[in-house]
Amino acid sequence: MYEILVREDLAPVTKLFEVHAPAVASKARAGQFVIIRLHESGERIPLTIADYDRQRGTITLVFQEVGKTTLEMGTMQAGDHLASLTGPLGIPSEIENWGTVLCVGGGVGIAPIYPIARDLKAAGNTVLSVIGARNKDLLFWEDKMRAVSDELIVCTDDGSYGRQALVTIPIKELLEAERPIRHIWAIGPAIMMKFCALTTKPFGVPTIVSLNSIMVDGTGMCGACRVEVGGQTRFVCVDGPEFDGHQVDWDQLLARQRIYPEQEQLAVEKWKHECQCAPK
Ligand SMILES: Cc1cc2nc3c(=O)[nH]c(=O)nc-3n(C[C@H](O)[C@H](O)[C@H](O)COP(=O)(O)OP(=O)(O)OC[C@H]3O[C@@H](n4cnc5c(N)ncnc54)[C@H](O)[C@@H]3O)c2cc1C
Ligand code: FES
């Protein structure tokens, strides 16, 4: 059992848990994830390790409530326990001194981009960062991102905070200004990563994305997370989650994320019904 030591509400639908998991914290590296179950009959869901503290033996998870499991997770409090937490999984980010790098986080993708930006900064890079969300209420960790970035641009889709722009606009401007950007990481919803990759492709700057395909086992055996990258079948859980964004078959990924809408809707309804019927 893995105790939730801290719960923080970052935005109305975005929550942070600091979880006691010393073995995972001792090995965690930027770019990796864990698979958790809330309870014995819970489904397995992947979440990125957004931060870790080896001394305290904790990892930080940031999640957005989008369906049954994440909604249920949002009802948990400090002192509650996760039934299982497997990891660290996936191949860590390729952190080296590239020179100047650009880190882009959209929505809940701000959480996974943070440890990458932090480690790139520690490796001696000049870190330019762009973070964005639909509106001011959905933004978080501006202070943490500023602390690990040489320059930070903050955008909202509706202009309620920072610059009114999609993240692709400042990316294009930075590349057109011929800033010597050697490597780009872009993490967020699949549609955002697709357009980031399309924006950077004409400039020929390697663009790494972290794919969020549906997962089951997380060990390369079930095939649920398969994606096409460069015309080859790859498994996000063991070959990723980071891939060359210019090589990803985005339309296939987007279609595979939408395979189970009816079952997902039913799961939420059933869970809400059970909550109402549960003895208070
Ligand atoms: C390697 C990896 C790391 C991830 N890290 C994070 C993270 O740090 N924080 C976070 O909030 N989420 C993260 N995700 C996505 C997260 O796993 C899903 O949001 C979660 O599994 C949804 O479960 P659910 O039962 O709440 O919703 P479901 O009922 O399963 O889905 C509800 C809605 O969310 C969509 N959805 C389902 N799974 C995914 C997915 N994997 N990616 C995008 N949309 C999805 C569905 O299409 C559906 O529209 C990550 C996914 C992967 C593969
Ligand atoms: S989640 Fe089963 S192969 Fe990746």
Short mmCIF file of N, CA and C and ligand atoms in Angstrom, two decimals, residues 33 35 44 46 213-226 234-239, ligand 2:
data_model
loop_
_atom_site.label_atom_id
_atom_site.label_comp_id
_atom_site.label_asym_id
_atom_site.label_seq_id
_atom_site.Cartn_x
_atom_site.Cartn_y
_atom_site.Cartn_z
N PHE A 33 7.28 6.86 -15.89
CA PHE A 33 5.93 6.87 -15.36
C PHE A 33 5.71 5.67 -14.44
N ILE A 35 2.44 2.86 -13.07
CA ILE A 35 1.06 2.39 -13.26
C ILE A 35 0.49 2.14 -11.87
N ARG A 44 -5.84 -0.38 -14.00
CA ARG A 44 -4.46 0.10 -13.95
C ARG A 44 -4.38 1.34 -14.84
N PRO A 46 -1.74 4.62 -16.20
CA PRO A 46 -0.38 5.19 -16.18
C PRO A 46 -0.40 6.67 -15.82
N SER A 213 -0.91 6.86 -24.96
CA SER A 213 -1.83 5.84 -25.48
C SER A 213 -2.49 5.10 -24.31
N ILE A 214 -3.60 4.45 -24.59
CA ILE A 214 -4.25 3.64 -23.55
C ILE A 214 -3.33 2.47 -23.21
N MET A 215 -3.19 2.18 -21.92
CA MET A 215 -2.30 1.08 -21.49
C MET A 215 -3.05 0.10 -20.62
N VAL A 216 -2.56 -1.14 -20.61
CA VAL A 216 -3.13 -2.13 -19.69
C VAL A 216 -2.01 -2.69 -18.80
N ASP A 217 -1.14 -3.53 -19.37
CA ASP A 217 -0.15 -4.18 -18.50
C ASP A 217 1.09 -3.31 -18.25
N GLY A 218 1.47 -2.52 -19.24
CA GLY A 218 2.64 -1.66 -19.07
C GLY A 218 3.95 -2.42 -19.18
N THR A 219 3.91 -3.65 -19.69
CA THR A 219 5.15 -4.43 -19.79
C THR A 219 5.41 -4.94 -21.20
N GLY A 220 4.69 -4.42 -22.19
CA GLY A 220 4.96 -4.80 -23.59
C GLY A 220 4.28 -6.08 -24.03
N MET A 221 3.34 -6.60 -23.23
CA MET A 221 2.75 -7.90 -23.60
C MET A 221 1.35 -7.81 -24.17
N CYS A 222 0.55 -6.82 -23.75
CA CYS A 222 -0.87 -6.82 -24.15
C CYS A 222 -1.10 -6.15 -25.50
N GLY A 223 -0.24 -5.22 -25.88
CA GLY A 223 -0.38 -4.55 -27.18
C GLY A 223 -1.32 -3.35 -27.16
N ALA A 224 -1.93 -3.05 -26.00
CA ALA A 224 -2.91 -1.95 -25.95
C ALA A 224 -2.30 -0.61 -26.35
N CYS A 225 -1.04 -0.42 -26.03
CA CYS A 225 -0.43 0.91 -26.22
C CYS A 225 0.29 1.05 -27.56
N ARG A 226 0.03 0.12 -28.50
CA ARG A 226 0.84 0.14 -29.73
C ARG A 226 0.58 1.41 -30.54
N ARG A 234 5.45 0.25 -32.46
CA ARG A 234 6.20 0.39 -31.21
C ARG A 234 5.23 0.35 -30.04
N PHE A 235 5.71 -0.08 -28.88
CA PHE A 235 4.88 -0.10 -27.68
C PHE A 235 5.31 1.05 -26.78
N VAL A 236 4.34 1.91 -26.48
CA VAL A 236 4.68 3.12 -25.71
C VAL A 236 5.25 2.75 -24.34
N CYS A 237 4.73 1.66 -23.73
CA CYS A 237 5.14 1.34 -22.35
C CYS A 237 6.61 0.91 -22.25
N VAL A 238 7.11 0.21 -23.25
CA VAL A 238 8.49 -0.27 -23.14
C VAL A 238 9.45 0.41 -24.12
N ASP A 239 8.95 0.86 -25.27
CA ASP A 239 9.82 1.54 -26.25
C ASP A 239 9.81 3.05 -26.01
S1 FES B 2 0.44 -1.46 -22.13
FE1 FES B 2 0.40 -3.49 -22.84
S2 FES B 2 1.93 -3.52 -24.36
FE2 FES B 2 2.06 -1.53 -23.55
#
